[in-house]
């Protein structure tokens, strides 16, 4: 019984490996965009990052905050979205009462396929 199950499993695995799949669009993460900001209460920090000409469509994006001083800050990401076919926007806001120095990094996944944007 065990050899039969193994045989069927190998046959299915081989079938999946030989199955043709459609070509994926060329996608690439662009170099991180870095911003350094000093935020008072309610201030925002961030950027709109544009995709390059060879991959003009923004597919995904996001950001991180590799540095914040003081460490017990109340800075939060308040926006992370595409604002046009080739621009991604990420924003952080100081929700606390203390001045906070931050360094933020934004990355965008860009593609040469505009189908998600109806193009």
PDB file of C-alpha atoms in Angstrom:
ATOM      1  CA  UNK A   1       0.000   0.000   0.000  1.00  0.00           C
ATOM      2  CA  UNK A   2       2.776   2.414   0.893  1.00  0.00           C
ATOM      3  CA  UNK A   3       4.483   2.008  -2.516  1.00  0.00           C
ATOM      4  CA  UNK A   4       1.176   2.713  -4.286  1.00  0.00           C
ATOM      5  CA  UNK A   5       0.674   5.968  -2.396  1.00  0.00           C
ATOM      6  CA  UNK A   6       4.255   7.019  -3.122  1.00  0.00           C
ATOM      7  CA  UNK A   7       3.782   6.186  -6.791  1.00  0.00           C
ATOM      8  CA  UNK A   8       0.614   8.283  -7.023  1.00  0.00           C
ATOM      9  CA  UNK A   9       2.262  11.164  -5.151  1.00  0.00           C
ATOM     10  CA  UNK A  10       5.242  11.140  -7.495  1.00  0.00           C
ATOM     11  CA  UNK A  11       2.972  11.016 -10.526  1.00  0.00           C
ATOM     12  CA  UNK A  12       0.983  14.029  -9.293  1.00  0.00           C
ATOM     13  CA  UNK A  13       4.166  15.929  -8.461  1.00  0.00           C
ATOM     14  CA  UNK A  14       5.537  15.252 -11.951  1.00  0.00           C
ATOM     15  CA  UNK A  15       2.264  16.368 -13.535  1.00  0.00           C
ATOM     16  CA  UNK A  16       2.343  19.652 -11.634  1.00  0.00           C
ATOM     17  CA  UNK A  17       5.974  20.292 -12.549  1.00  0.00           C
ATOM     18  CA  UNK A  18       5.281  19.777 -16.258  1.00  0.00           C
ATOM     19  CA  UNK A  19       2.108  21.876 -16.268  1.00  0.00           C
ATOM     20  CA  UNK A  20       2.580  25.077 -18.250  1.00  0.00           C
ATOM     21  CA  UNK A  21       1.964  28.325 -16.384  1.00  0.00           C
ATOM     22  CA  UNK A  22       1.420  31.783 -17.848  1.00  0.00           C
ATOM     23  CA  UNK A  23       4.361  34.167 -17.820  1.00  0.00           C
ATOM     24  CA  UNK A  24       4.330  36.637 -14.930  1.00  0.00           C
ATOM     25  CA  UNK A  25       4.773  40.323 -15.428  1.00  0.00           C
ATOM     26  CA  UNK A  26       8.198  41.694 -14.631  1.00  0.00           C
ATOM     27  CA  UNK A  27       8.044  42.989 -11.038  1.00  0.00           C
ATOM     28  CA  UNK A  28      10.808  44.577  -9.021  1.00  0.00           C
ATOM     29  CA  UNK A  29      11.166  46.192  -5.599  1.00  0.00           C
ATOM     30  CA  UNK A  30      12.746  49.590  -6.090  1.00  0.00           C
ATOM     31  CA  UNK A  31      15.491  50.911  -3.818  1.00  0.00           C
ATOM     32  CA  UNK A  32      14.090  52.143  -0.472  1.00  0.00           C
ATOM     33  CA  UNK A  33      13.320  55.851  -0.238  1.00  0.00           C
ATOM     34  CA  UNK A  34      14.577  57.262   3.097  1.00  0.00           C
ATOM     35  CA  UNK A  35      13.142  60.312   4.888  1.00  0.00           C
ATOM     36  CA  UNK A  36      14.362  61.842   8.151  1.00  0.00           C
ATOM     37  CA  UNK A  37      11.889  64.050  10.034  1.00  0.00           C
ATOM     38  CA  UNK A  38      11.432  65.824  13.322  1.00  0.00           C
ATOM     39  CA  UNK A  39       7.760  65.561  14.247  1.00  0.00           C
ATOM     40  CA  UNK A  40       5.866  67.769  16.670  1.00  0.00           C
ATOM     41  CA  UNK A  41       2.444  66.621  17.913  1.00  0.00           C
ATOM     42  CA  UNK A  42       0.200  66.011  14.865  1.00  0.00           C
ATOM     43  CA  UNK A  43       2.976  66.405  12.256  1.00  0.00           C
ATOM     44  CA  UNK A  44       3.346  63.888   9.426  1.00  0.00           C
ATOM     45  CA  UNK A  45       6.369  62.412   7.673  1.00  0.00           C
ATOM     46  CA  UNK A  46       6.516  60.312   4.524  1.00  0.00           C
ATOM     47  CA  UNK A  47       6.708  60.490   0.764  1.00  0.00           C
ATOM     48  CA  UNK A  48       5.122  59.630  -2.549  1.00  0.00           C
ATOM     49  CA  UNK A  49       7.436  57.197  -4.316  1.00  0.00           C
ATOM     50  CA  UNK A  50       7.253  56.921  -8.113  1.00  0.00           C
ATOM     51  CA  UNK A  51       7.906  53.754 -10.115  1.00  0.00           C
ATOM     52  CA  UNK A  52      10.614  53.891 -12.835  1.00  0.00           C
ATOM     53  CA  UNK A  53       9.840  54.051 -16.568  1.00  0.00           C
ATOM     54  CA  UNK A  54      10.711  50.367 -17.197  1.00  0.00           C
ATOM     55  CA  UNK A  55       8.157  49.214 -14.559  1.00  0.00           C
ATOM     56  CA  UNK A  56       5.687  52.120 -14.352  1.00  0.00           C
ATOM     57  CA  UNK A  57       2.874  50.485 -12.344  1.00  0.00           C
ATOM     58  CA  UNK A  58       2.773  50.469  -8.529  1.00  0.00           C
ATOM     59  CA  UNK A  59       1.663  46.991  -7.424  1.00  0.00           C
ATOM     60  CA  UNK A  60       2.434  47.018  -3.702  1.00  0.00           C
ATOM     61  CA  UNK A  61       4.259  49.090  -1.167  1.00  0.00           C
ATOM     62  CA  UNK A  62       4.954  49.748   2.449  1.00  0.00           C
ATOM     63  CA  UNK A  63       7.380  51.170   4.880  1.00  0.00           C
ATOM     64  CA  UNK A  64       9.177  50.865   8.139  1.00  0.00           C
ATOM     65  CA  UNK A  65      10.668  53.075  10.805  1.00  0.00           C
ATOM     66  CA  UNK A  66      14.246  51.930  11.494  1.00  0.00           C
ATOM     67  CA  UNK A  67      14.926  54.809  13.899  1.00  0.00           C
ATOM     68  CA  UNK A  68      12.853  56.847  16.364  1.00  0.00           C
ATOM     69  CA  UNK A  69      13.978  58.998  19.273  1.00  0.00           C
ATOM     70  CA  UNK A  70      12.717  58.884  21.990  1.00  0.00           C
ATOM     71  CA  UNK A  71      12.147  55.133  22.009  1.00  0.00           C
ATOM     72  CA  UNK A  72       8.752  55.458  23.752  1.00  0.00           C
ATOM     73  CA  UNK A  73       7.296  57.505  20.877  1.00  0.00           C
ATOM     74  CA  UNK A  74       3.709  57.483  19.630  1.00  0.00           C
ATOM     75  CA  UNK A  75       4.374  57.699  15.905  1.00  0.00           C
ATOM     76  CA  UNK A  76       2.093  55.502  13.793  1.00  0.00           C
ATOM     77  CA  UNK A  77       1.720  54.697  10.099  1.00  0.00           C
ATOM     78  CA  UNK A  78      -1.477  56.448   9.012  1.00  0.00           C
ATOM     79  CA  UNK A  79      -1.388  55.963   5.242  1.00  0.00           C
ATOM     80  CA  UNK A  80      -0.066  53.183   2.974  1.00  0.00           C
ATOM     81  CA  UNK A  81      -1.721  53.157  -0.453  1.00  0.00           C
ATOM     82  CA  UNK A  82      -1.379  53.773  -4.174  1.00  0.00           C
ATOM     83  CA  UNK A  83      -2.398  57.313  -5.151  1.00  0.00           C
ATOM     84  CA  UNK A  84      -2.064  56.792  -8.906  1.00  0.00           C
ATOM     85  CA  UNK A  85      -0.931  54.066 -11.290  1.00  0.00           C
ATOM     86  CA  UNK A  86       2.745  54.833 -10.668  1.00  0.00           C
ATOM     87  CA  UNK A  87       2.848  56.519  -7.216  1.00  0.00           C
ATOM     88  CA  UNK A  88       2.689  54.898  -3.762  1.00  0.00           C
ATOM     89  CA  UNK A  89       2.177  57.034  -0.634  1.00  0.00           C
ATOM     90  CA  UNK A  90       3.218  56.191   2.921  1.00  0.00           C
ATOM     91  CA  UNK A  91       2.740  58.576   5.860  1.00  0.00           C
ATOM     92  CA  UNK A  92       3.478  58.468   9.588  1.00  0.00           C
ATOM     93  CA  UNK A  93       1.942  60.837  12.163  1.00  0.00           C
ATOM     94  CA  UNK A  94       3.086  61.798  15.650  1.00  0.00           C
ATOM     95  CA  UNK A  95       0.084  60.974  17.840  1.00  0.00           C
ATOM     96  CA  UNK A  96       1.898  61.774  21.082  1.00  0.00           C
ATOM     97  CA  UNK A  97       2.775  64.977  22.868  1.00  0.00           C
ATOM     98  CA  UNK A  98       6.592  64.797  22.551  1.00  0.00           C
ATOM     99  CA  UNK A  99       8.793  65.944  19.690  1.00  0.00           C
ATOM    100  CA  UNK A 100      10.075  62.809  17.963  1.00  0.00           C
ATOM    101  CA  UNK A 101      12.922  62.368  15.490  1.00  0.00           C
ATOM    102  CA  UNK A 102      12.281  59.542  13.033  1.00  0.00           C
ATOM    103  CA  UNK A 103      13.899  57.960  10.025  1.00  0.00           C
ATOM    104  CA  UNK A 104      11.441  56.160   7.750  1.00  0.00           C
ATOM    105  CA  UNK A 105      11.971  53.894   4.739  1.00  0.00           C
ATOM    106  CA  UNK A 106       9.470  53.358   1.923  1.00  0.00           C
ATOM    107  CA  UNK A 107       9.611  50.538  -0.649  1.00  0.00           C
ATOM    108  CA  UNK A 108       7.418  50.016  -3.691  1.00  0.00           C
ATOM    109  CA  UNK A 109       6.919  46.918  -5.845  1.00  0.00           C
ATOM    110  CA  UNK A 110       6.677  48.082  -9.460  1.00  0.00           C
ATOM    111  CA  UNK A 111       5.542  46.137 -12.526  1.00  0.00           C
ATOM    112  CA  UNK A 112       5.458  46.481 -16.303  1.00  0.00           C
ATOM    113  CA  UNK A 113       1.888  45.066 -16.315  1.00  0.00           C
ATOM    114  CA  UNK A 114      -0.868  47.678 -16.032  1.00  0.00           C
ATOM    115  CA  UNK A 115      -3.809  45.237 -15.967  1.00  0.00           C
ATOM    116  CA  UNK A 116      -4.507  45.943 -12.286  1.00  0.00           C
ATOM    117  CA  UNK A 117      -4.984  49.585 -13.292  1.00  0.00           C
ATOM    118  CA  UNK A 118      -7.183  48.741 -16.294  1.00  0.00           C
ATOM    119  CA  UNK A 119      -4.469  49.483 -18.825  1.00  0.00           C
TER     120      UNK A 119
END
